[in-house]
Amino acid sequence: MPPIQTTVLGPHAATVEAAMERLASQDAMRRLWDRDASLWTTDRATQALIRNRLGWLTIANVMAQQADALRQFTQEVRQSGLTHVFLLGMGGSGLFAEVCSSTFGVAPNHPGFTVLDTTDPTALRTHQRRHPLKELLVIMSSKSGATSETTALSKYFYEAFASVNSHPGSHCLAITDAGTPLETQAKRWQVRRLFVHGPGTGADVGGRFSALTYFGLVPAALMGVDVALLLRRVNEMLIRCGPGGSIHDNPAVHLGAVLGALAQDGRDKLTLVCAPELASAGTWIEQLIAESLGKEGRGIIPVFGEPLREPSIYADDRIFVELQLADHADEAITRRLHELEQAGHPIVRIRWDDRHDLGGEVAKWCVATAMAGHLLALNPFDEPNVQESKDRTKALLETYARQGYFLETEPLLFEDADVAVSGTVVSGRLRSLAQSVSDLFQQLRPREYVALLSFLPRTPALDRALTVLRERIARQLSGHATMLGFGPRYLHSTGQLYKGGPDAGVFLLFTTQEHEDLPIPGEPYTFGVLKHAQALGDFQAMQQR
C-alpha cells in the first residue's frame, strides 16, 4: 500500500481548501505534467530553463529499465575484492545515498558505504585510515562535473590509488551529465564504470530532485537496496499524484497546498518530526524545501532535528510533519504530536508501510514542492544565491594562490583565549565570547530562527557538542526555531535559504585552524585552505545580505 497521509488543520482548514480550489481552477496538475513552465513564471527565457529541469516526472520509468544492469554491476563490484565505497559528492549528488545507507543499511556481503561530502582533512584522514586503498572504490559524483569539492577529492584519491595500483582508475567510477569535465576526466583515467545522464535520461533533472537518477540509484544498488522495488513504489505514488483523478484525492497536491498556503499565512517553519529509523529522510526533505522554496526574500524554512517540546513553547509560525513507519510508530512522538494538535498547531502525519516507501515519498515531495512553489509565486527549480558563495570562494583561492595567504576582510571584533570572533556589532565594543554570543541572540526578532553553521571537523564528539549546543539554545530562546548545518555540504542546499530566503535568520558560524592538513594534487592550496575559503566566502556572502 502507498504511504498513508492525513492532516489535522483545525482553524487553518479553510485556508488550505482555498489553495486547493485555486490549484484545481488553474489546472495545476495537468500543466505540471505537460511541463507548462508558466506555472512559475511569465518570463520566456526562465520558462525554457524550467522545462529542462522537469525530467524527474518521468525518470522512474527510464531508470526502471536500468535496474537489472545496476544489479549486475553491483555483483561485479562484490566479486572484485572491493570491500568499501566512498561517495565523493555534494548536495543532491550525495545526499540520497546517505538516506539509503541510513534507512536500509548495507545488505550482507555488499561493500560498506561512506558519503564523503566534506573537504575537512581530519575527516578524510580518519576515513581513509579505516579502509585499505586496495579494497576501496570511490564514486566521483557531480552533475556539473565541476563541483570544487568533488574535483579536489577525486584528484586526492586517484593519486592515492596510483601508489598501490598501476591502474588507479579501476578503483573509481563516475556519475555525471553528458559533456561535463568529469566525463572527460573519467575517460582519461579509464575508470571502472562511467554513468552518464543524457537528454531524457537524467540530464533534465536538477540536483536536489535527482534522487531517482544514477546519482541516487547507483549507490543504492551497491548497498543492496532493491532498486526495482523502490522504483515501483515511485510509480505507484505518481499514479496517485498524476493529472488524472480528483485533485482532492492527490496527496502531493494536498501536501503542497498545506505547505504553500500556511507559509503565506505566517506558518513558514516546516518542522520535520521523523522516527529515528527514518530520520535521514528528513535531511533530504530539508534540502529539497530549503533550496527550492527559499529565495527572493521569501519562502519556507525547514526545521529538522530539533527536539520536540511542549506545545506552549512554540510560536504560531510552525507546521509539523510527522514521518513514521505504520507498524512501528514511536509512542513518544505520537503522544507529543497529539498534544500539538490539541493546541491548534497544523499537523501532517505520514506513515510508511515499509522502508521502500522512501521511493514514493521522494516522488510525492517533488510534486508537492512544485505545487507550493506555484502558490508562493517562486521558481522551485533555480538556486540563484548558491553561486554567490562559490564565486567568493573562487576569488579567495585565487588570491591565496598568488599571495600564499588570505586577505581577511571580515571585521575581527576581538580574541578571547583561543577563539577569534568576527561579525557585526550591535551593542557596542565587545570583549568576550559570551558577550558576543549574547549580543547576537539579542538581535532576534519574533518568528526569527537561529542557524548554527559548522566547518569544524566531523568527529562524533564535535557533532554531539553542536547538537547539545543547539538544544540548549532552543531551550533558552523558547519559541525560536533552530537549524544546524555542516559545511561545506550545507552550501549546496540550505545555503540557498540562508542567503536568498526571508530576512529571518541569525547565524553563528564555526571554523578552526587545521593542525594536520592534506594537499590537493595539482593545486597551490590544501584541503584545509579550501575549507576555510568556503567558510569565509559564505560568511562574506551573508554579511553582504
XYZ file of C-alpha atoms in Angstrom:
545
model
C 0.000 0.000 0.000
C 1.157 3.569 -0.667
C 2.110 5.699 2.349
C -0.820 6.978 4.404
C -1.030 10.748 4.736
C -3.504 12.520 6.994
C -3.795 16.145 8.054
C -5.272 17.913 11.042
C -5.578 21.593 10.211
C -8.119 22.914 12.704
C -8.782 26.622 12.067
C -6.449 26.525 9.043
C -8.586 24.095 7.049
C -10.401 26.833 5.115
C -7.086 28.429 4.095
C -5.807 25.141 2.697
C -9.110 24.355 0.996
C -8.977 27.729 -0.771
C -5.467 26.887 -2.006
C -6.717 23.516 -3.268
C -9.518 25.215 -5.163
C -7.034 27.632 -6.655
C -4.830 24.764 -7.868
C -7.878 22.993 -9.289
C -9.212 26.093 -11.080
C -5.791 26.739 -12.603
C -5.496 23.109 -13.765
C -2.132 22.992 -11.998
C -1.540 19.245 -12.116
C -2.217 18.837 -15.827
C 0.031 21.823 -16.525
C 2.800 20.340 -14.373
C 2.714 17.055 -16.245
C 2.581 18.944 -19.552
C 5.752 20.752 -18.385
C 3.985 24.081 -18.617
C 6.543 26.389 -17.007
C 4.068 29.279 -16.914
C 3.003 27.790 -13.582
C 6.008 29.561 -12.041
C 6.975 32.470 -14.285
C 5.909 34.553 -17.270
C 9.499 35.097 -18.419
C 10.115 33.087 -21.598
C 13.828 32.530 -21.004
C 13.211 31.276 -17.462
C 10.404 29.034 -18.709
C 12.849 27.342 -21.080
C 15.258 26.701 -18.203
C 12.465 25.247 -16.054
C 11.328 22.851 -18.778
C 14.848 21.440 -18.750
C 14.504 20.737 -15.011
C 11.302 18.646 -15.036
C 12.712 15.284 -16.074
C 12.056 13.908 -12.567
C 8.403 13.495 -13.554
C 9.225 10.525 -15.804
C 12.736 9.454 -14.763
C 11.494 6.451 -12.741
C 10.391 4.644 -15.925
C 13.750 5.374 -17.538
C 15.692 4.088 -14.537
C 13.481 1.015 -14.149
C 14.948 -0.192 -17.435
C 18.407 0.002 -15.843
C 17.570 -1.926 -12.661
C 18.950 -5.243 -13.930
C 22.135 -3.605 -15.219
C 22.676 -1.926 -11.846
C 22.223 -5.245 -10.078
C 24.766 -6.885 -12.413
C 27.252 -4.075 -11.851
C 26.872 -4.476 -8.102
C 27.661 -8.169 -8.482
C 30.831 -7.289 -10.411
C 31.970 -4.976 -7.629
C 31.257 -7.603 -4.968
C 33.397 -10.122 -6.864
C 36.251 -7.682 -7.429
C 37.540 -7.651 -3.847
C 36.475 -4.053 -3.250
C 35.048 -4.012 0.275
C 34.164 -0.355 0.849
C 32.806 2.580 -1.152
C 33.436 6.297 -0.660
C 30.951 8.589 -2.387
C 32.584 11.906 -3.301
C 29.564 14.122 -3.913
C 27.910 17.247 -2.578
C 24.259 18.227 -2.132
C 21.887 16.321 -4.361
C 24.746 14.270 -5.791
C 25.357 12.569 -2.463
C 22.523 13.117 -0.030
C 20.125 10.416 -1.236
C 22.901 7.845 -0.908
C 23.224 8.860 2.744
C 19.452 8.476 3.142
C 19.556 4.953 1.679
C 22.502 3.973 3.859
C 20.704 5.136 6.998
C 17.255 3.831 6.034
C 18.176 0.393 4.679
C 21.701 -0.192 5.919
C 24.109 -2.235 3.813
C 22.926 -5.704 2.807
C 25.044 -8.732 3.792
C 28.065 -9.365 1.548
C 27.847 -5.905 -0.014
C 30.605 -3.290 0.298
C 30.444 -0.855 3.174
C 29.451 2.681 2.286
C 30.513 6.184 3.374
C 29.407 9.534 1.959
C 32.389 11.931 1.964
C 30.667 15.267 1.412
C 33.410 17.229 3.137
C 36.738 18.897 2.486
C 37.801 18.522 6.115
C 41.300 16.974 6.285
C 40.655 15.371 9.675
C 37.604 13.555 8.336
C 39.405 12.484 5.158
C 42.374 11.137 7.076
C 40.164 9.314 9.587
C 38.015 7.579 6.967
C 40.941 6.664 4.732
C 42.815 5.006 7.600
C 39.873 2.694 8.219
C 39.963 1.094 4.757
C 42.923 -0.284 2.773
C 43.304 1.520 -0.545
C 43.487 -1.803 -2.389
C 39.946 -2.608 -1.232
C 38.430 0.842 -1.779
C 36.119 2.103 -4.550
C 35.298 5.800 -4.904
C 32.284 7.259 -6.706
C 33.017 10.654 -8.240
C 29.566 12.215 -8.345
C 28.800 15.665 -9.799
C 26.013 16.844 -12.085
C 28.000 19.800 -13.383
C 31.181 17.752 -13.415
C 32.995 20.753 -11.970
C 31.995 20.769 -8.285
C 35.095 22.028 -6.490
C 34.877 19.599 -3.561
C 34.337 16.558 -5.792
C 37.161 17.637 -8.100
C 39.606 18.032 -5.207
C 38.616 14.736 -3.591
C 38.845 12.887 -6.916
C 42.397 14.120 -7.520
C 43.390 13.173 -3.991
C 42.123 9.607 -4.158
C 43.287 8.977 -7.723
C 46.819 9.867 -6.671
C 46.473 7.663 -3.577
C 45.313 4.714 -5.702
C 48.260 5.220 -8.039
C 50.540 4.365 -5.114
C 49.052 0.861 -4.797
C 47.793 0.032 -8.316
C 49.210 0.664 -11.782
C 45.629 1.173 -12.977
C 44.193 3.583 -10.377
C 41.075 4.159 -12.456
C 39.918 0.639 -11.581
C 39.163 1.983 -8.096
C 36.937 4.768 -9.469
C 33.557 5.191 -11.067
C 31.925 8.432 -12.137
C 28.351 9.742 -12.284
C 27.728 12.967 -14.189
C 25.878 14.569 -17.097
C 26.999 14.260 -20.700
C 29.631 16.721 -21.841
C 30.969 17.704 -18.406
C 34.611 17.998 -17.337
C 34.102 14.979 -15.079
C 33.059 12.835 -18.049
C 36.237 13.857 -19.866
C 38.373 13.169 -16.796
C 36.748 9.790 -16.172
C 37.514 8.669 -19.709
C 41.099 9.869 -19.393
C 41.505 7.994 -16.119
C 39.833 4.883 -17.589
C 37.530 4.458 -14.614
C 35.841 1.174 -13.815
C 32.432 2.468 -14.930
C 31.038 5.773 -16.186
C 27.339 6.539 -15.681
C 26.231 9.472 -17.831
C 22.893 11.293 -17.922
C 21.824 12.439 -21.352
C 18.711 14.108 -22.815
C 15.649 12.350 -21.442
C 17.756 10.087 -19.230
C 18.522 12.387 -16.311
C 20.268 15.443 -17.731
C 16.968 17.301 -17.386
C 16.743 16.621 -13.642
C 18.032 19.252 -11.211
C 20.463 18.200 -8.498
C 18.129 18.281 -5.484
C 15.476 16.386 -7.483
C 17.991 13.769 -8.677
C 17.460 11.031 -6.069
C 15.940 8.693 -8.660
C 18.677 9.139 -11.273
C 22.058 7.406 -11.321
C 23.143 9.817 -8.554
C 20.875 8.053 -6.086
C 20.319 4.638 -7.604
C 23.897 3.534 -8.309
C 24.857 3.941 -4.622
C 21.569 2.332 -3.559
C 22.273 -0.712 -5.731
C 25.819 -1.034 -4.364
C 24.360 -1.152 -0.839
C 21.998 -3.944 -1.839
C 18.774 -1.915 -1.968
C 16.113 -3.448 -4.214
C 16.137 -0.662 -6.807
C 13.365 -2.231 -8.883
C 11.021 -2.313 -5.868
C 11.980 1.240 -4.901
C 11.043 2.425 -8.398
C 7.757 0.501 -8.362
C 6.808 2.459 -5.244
C 7.688 5.642 -7.118
C 5.342 4.776 -9.956
C 2.556 3.790 -7.563
C 2.793 7.210 -5.964
C 2.991 9.047 -9.274
C -0.203 7.323 -10.433
C -1.916 8.809 -7.369
C -0.237 12.166 -7.996
C -0.787 12.292 -11.739
C -3.052 14.605 -13.742
C -5.953 12.153 -13.747
C -8.482 11.884 -10.946
C -9.681 14.394 -8.438
C -7.160 16.906 -7.176
C -8.662 16.418 -3.703
C -7.517 12.769 -3.723
C -3.981 13.728 -4.710
C -1.665 13.525 -1.645
C 1.097 15.582 -3.269
C -1.236 18.407 -4.224
C -2.727 18.432 -0.746
C 0.728 18.483 0.863
C 1.834 21.283 -1.442
C -1.320 23.256 -0.660
C -0.726 22.851 3.080
C 2.898 23.996 2.796
C 2.272 26.893 0.430
C -0.957 28.226 1.920
C 0.182 28.065 5.538
C 3.538 29.673 4.701
C 1.621 32.585 3.200
C -0.424 32.667 6.390
C 2.718 33.060 8.533
C 3.407 29.407 9.357
C 6.636 29.217 7.394
C 8.621 26.958 9.787
C 8.126 23.458 8.378
C 9.121 21.318 11.372
C 10.002 17.741 10.378
C 9.475 15.112 13.063
C 10.931 11.767 11.956
C 11.156 8.451 13.745
C 14.830 7.547 14.351
C 14.875 4.833 11.696
C 13.603 7.309 9.067
C 15.474 10.376 10.297
C 17.746 10.697 7.277
C 14.698 11.167 5.042
C 14.234 14.417 6.928
C 17.636 15.645 5.757
C 16.606 15.038 2.154
C 13.292 16.889 2.589
C 15.144 19.722 4.335
C 17.482 20.299 1.385
C 14.654 19.985 -1.160
C 12.482 22.591 0.557
C 15.274 24.992 1.534
C 16.872 25.177 -1.896
C 13.614 25.104 -3.845
C 11.489 27.453 -1.751
C 13.906 29.852 -0.045
C 14.574 32.746 -2.399
C 13.582 36.272 -3.418
C 13.421 37.224 0.255
C 10.589 34.768 0.891
C 9.923 31.094 1.357
C 9.607 28.111 3.672
C 12.152 27.421 6.421
C 12.553 23.644 7.049
C 13.447 22.750 10.634
C 14.876 19.242 11.032
C 16.495 17.547 14.029
C 15.099 19.891 16.650
C 13.860 18.027 19.777
C 10.092 18.140 20.292
C 8.953 20.250 23.207
C 5.700 21.045 24.977
C 3.139 22.907 22.815
C 3.274 26.142 24.796
C 6.905 26.686 23.753
C 6.139 27.098 20.053
C 5.156 30.326 18.323
C 2.355 30.422 15.778
C 4.823 30.093 12.871
C 5.007 26.290 12.873
C 3.587 23.425 10.864
C 4.582 19.903 11.939
C 5.120 16.989 9.535
C 5.461 13.571 11.153
C 7.178 10.683 9.334
C 6.970 7.183 10.831
C 6.545 3.502 9.953
C 2.924 2.401 10.245
C 3.639 -0.755 12.256
C 6.482 0.664 14.349
C 5.384 4.124 15.446
C 7.322 5.874 18.184
C 4.851 6.353 21.044
C 6.619 9.432 22.425
C 6.434 11.195 19.053
C 2.810 10.177 18.587
C 1.869 11.476 22.035
C 3.652 14.807 21.575
C 2.125 15.369 18.133
C -1.319 14.743 19.621
C -0.624 17.428 22.231
C 0.462 19.839 19.492
C -2.696 19.028 17.561
C -4.824 19.767 20.607
C -3.011 23.095 20.990
C -4.102 24.121 17.486
C -0.908 23.554 15.512
C -1.424 22.125 11.990
C -0.175 18.544 11.696
C 0.601 16.339 8.682
C 1.015 12.643 9.541
C 2.776 10.372 7.055
C 3.049 6.644 7.737
C 5.061 4.275 5.538
C 4.105 0.648 5.087
C 7.802 -0.269 4.904
C 11.132 1.392 4.146
C 10.817 1.002 0.374
C 8.063 3.624 0.553
C 11.031 6.011 0.519
C 10.744 5.941 -3.274
C 7.128 7.079 -3.282
C 7.822 9.696 -0.612
C 10.559 11.262 -2.740
C 8.187 11.481 -5.711
C 5.397 12.987 -3.593
C 7.597 15.686 -2.067
C 8.919 16.658 -5.505
C 5.379 17.223 -6.775
C 4.339 18.957 -3.534
C 7.324 21.306 -3.785
C 6.334 22.218 -7.333
C 2.776 22.989 -6.183
C 3.925 25.004 -3.169
C 6.239 26.993 -5.433
C 3.303 27.891 -7.654
C 1.247 29.073 -4.680
C 4.163 31.134 -3.363
C 4.989 32.549 -6.807
C 8.522 31.122 -6.523
C 10.513 29.160 -9.096
C 11.443 25.886 -7.321
C 13.950 24.912 -9.998
C 16.686 27.514 -9.675
C 19.185 28.357 -6.939
C 20.077 31.998 -7.576
C 22.102 32.577 -4.414
C 24.147 29.373 -4.233
C 26.631 30.739 -6.738
C 27.435 33.753 -4.530
C 29.449 31.723 -2.036
C 31.121 29.750 -4.843
C 32.241 32.931 -6.585
C 33.639 34.388 -3.387
C 35.417 31.124 -2.561
C 36.971 31.069 -6.028
C 38.202 34.653 -5.635
C 39.667 33.893 -2.213
C 41.512 30.838 -3.556
C 42.902 32.838 -6.471
C 44.213 35.413 -4.004
C 45.724 32.658 -1.873
C 47.397 31.109 -4.918
C 49.069 34.451 -5.736
C 49.984 35.557 -2.228
C 50.052 32.441 -0.070
C 47.538 33.880 2.399
C 44.003 35.268 2.567
C 43.108 38.908 2.805
C 40.878 38.578 5.854
C 38.225 41.147 5.045
C 35.699 40.209 7.726
C 35.673 42.525 10.764
C 37.646 40.964 13.638
C 35.947 42.034 16.860
C 38.338 40.527 19.412
C 40.135 37.371 20.548
C 39.045 35.529 23.681
C 41.626 32.906 24.705
C 41.966 30.644 21.640
C 38.822 31.950 19.937
C 38.741 34.819 17.433
C 35.323 36.430 16.926
C 34.268 38.272 13.775
C 30.948 39.752 12.722
C 28.703 42.737 13.241
C 28.461 44.762 16.442
C 25.096 45.881 17.769
C 25.575 46.808 21.421
C 28.985 48.463 21.187
C 32.502 47.211 21.814
C 32.611 43.510 22.727
C 35.373 41.852 24.727
C 34.247 38.279 25.455
C 32.874 35.292 23.589
C 29.908 35.044 25.958
C 29.043 38.710 25.476
C 29.273 38.464 21.692
C 27.001 35.406 21.516
C 24.529 37.108 23.844
C 24.657 40.198 21.640
C 23.997 38.067 18.559
C 20.940 36.395 20.048
C 19.543 39.689 21.293
C 19.184 40.679 17.648
C 16.443 38.055 17.284
C 13.010 39.401 16.466
C 9.779 37.420 16.901
C 9.416 34.486 14.470
C 13.115 34.504 13.520
C 15.402 31.445 13.642
C 18.951 30.631 14.735
C 21.271 28.651 12.458
C 24.498 27.055 13.683
C 26.857 26.524 10.726
C 29.875 24.365 11.447
C 33.076 23.985 9.448
C 34.624 22.082 12.356
C 35.935 18.532 11.793
C 33.113 15.976 11.578
C 34.004 13.874 14.606
C 31.402 12.172 16.815
C 32.442 14.296 19.809
C 32.161 17.620 17.967
C 28.884 16.631 16.289
C 27.432 15.749 19.702
C 28.676 19.030 21.173
C 26.986 21.024 18.399
C 23.749 19.090 18.866
C 23.814 19.780 22.611
C 24.513 23.461 21.928
C 21.567 23.620 19.535
C 19.272 22.015 22.105
C 20.438 24.424 24.806
C 19.857 27.418 22.550
C 16.378 26.103 21.698
C 15.560 25.895 25.420
C 16.941 29.340 26.205
C 15.316 31.022 23.210
C 11.921 29.364 23.537
C 9.705 29.969 20.547
C 12.567 30.485 18.097
C 13.323 27.716 15.621
C 16.886 26.385 15.378
C 18.840 24.845 12.498
C 22.177 23.038 12.319
C 24.238 22.842 9.140
C 27.631 21.325 8.361
C 29.959 22.975 5.876
C 30.679 22.687 3.095
C 27.671 20.419 2.477
C 25.067 22.995 3.537
C 26.395 25.399 0.888
C 24.774 23.144 -1.707
C 21.325 23.050 -0.080
C 20.142 25.136 2.873
C 22.749 27.760 1.951
C 20.313 28.982 -0.700
C 17.713 29.685 2.007
C 20.184 31.443 4.303
C 21.193 33.933 1.631
C 18.088 34.156 -0.542
C 15.210 33.394 1.823
C 13.410 35.702 4.237
C 15.496 38.055 6.377
C 14.652 35.989 9.428
C 17.878 34.297 10.493
C 20.693 34.849 12.953
C 23.820 32.854 12.073
C 26.629 31.524 14.256
C 29.424 30.102 12.103
C 32.274 27.969 13.475
C 35.697 27.450 11.895
C 39.037 26.131 13.133
C 42.688 26.149 12.176
C 43.986 22.913 10.688
C 46.859 21.326 12.598
C 47.281 18.375 10.192
C 46.402 19.436 6.684
C 46.317 17.454 3.438
C 47.490 18.585 -0.014
C 45.256 18.654 -3.083
C 47.230 17.242 -6.043
C 47.833 19.844 -8.725
C 46.574 22.771 -6.632
C 48.533 25.507 -4.815
C 46.356 25.113 -1.733
C 45.364 22.353 0.690
C 42.046 20.882 1.799
C 42.217 22.990 4.933
C 42.694 26.152 2.884
C 39.804 25.166 0.592
C 37.522 24.599 3.563
C 38.489 27.918 5.141
C 37.892 29.713 1.847
C 34.428 28.147 1.635
C 33.564 29.245 5.165
C 34.933 32.746 4.619
C 33.245 33.065 1.232
C 29.859 32.164 2.675
C 30.400 34.481 5.647
C 31.075 37.343 3.245
C 28.062 36.498 1.088
C 25.746 36.504 4.110
C 27.329 39.676 5.512
C 26.554 41.416 2.226
C 22.919 40.337 2.521
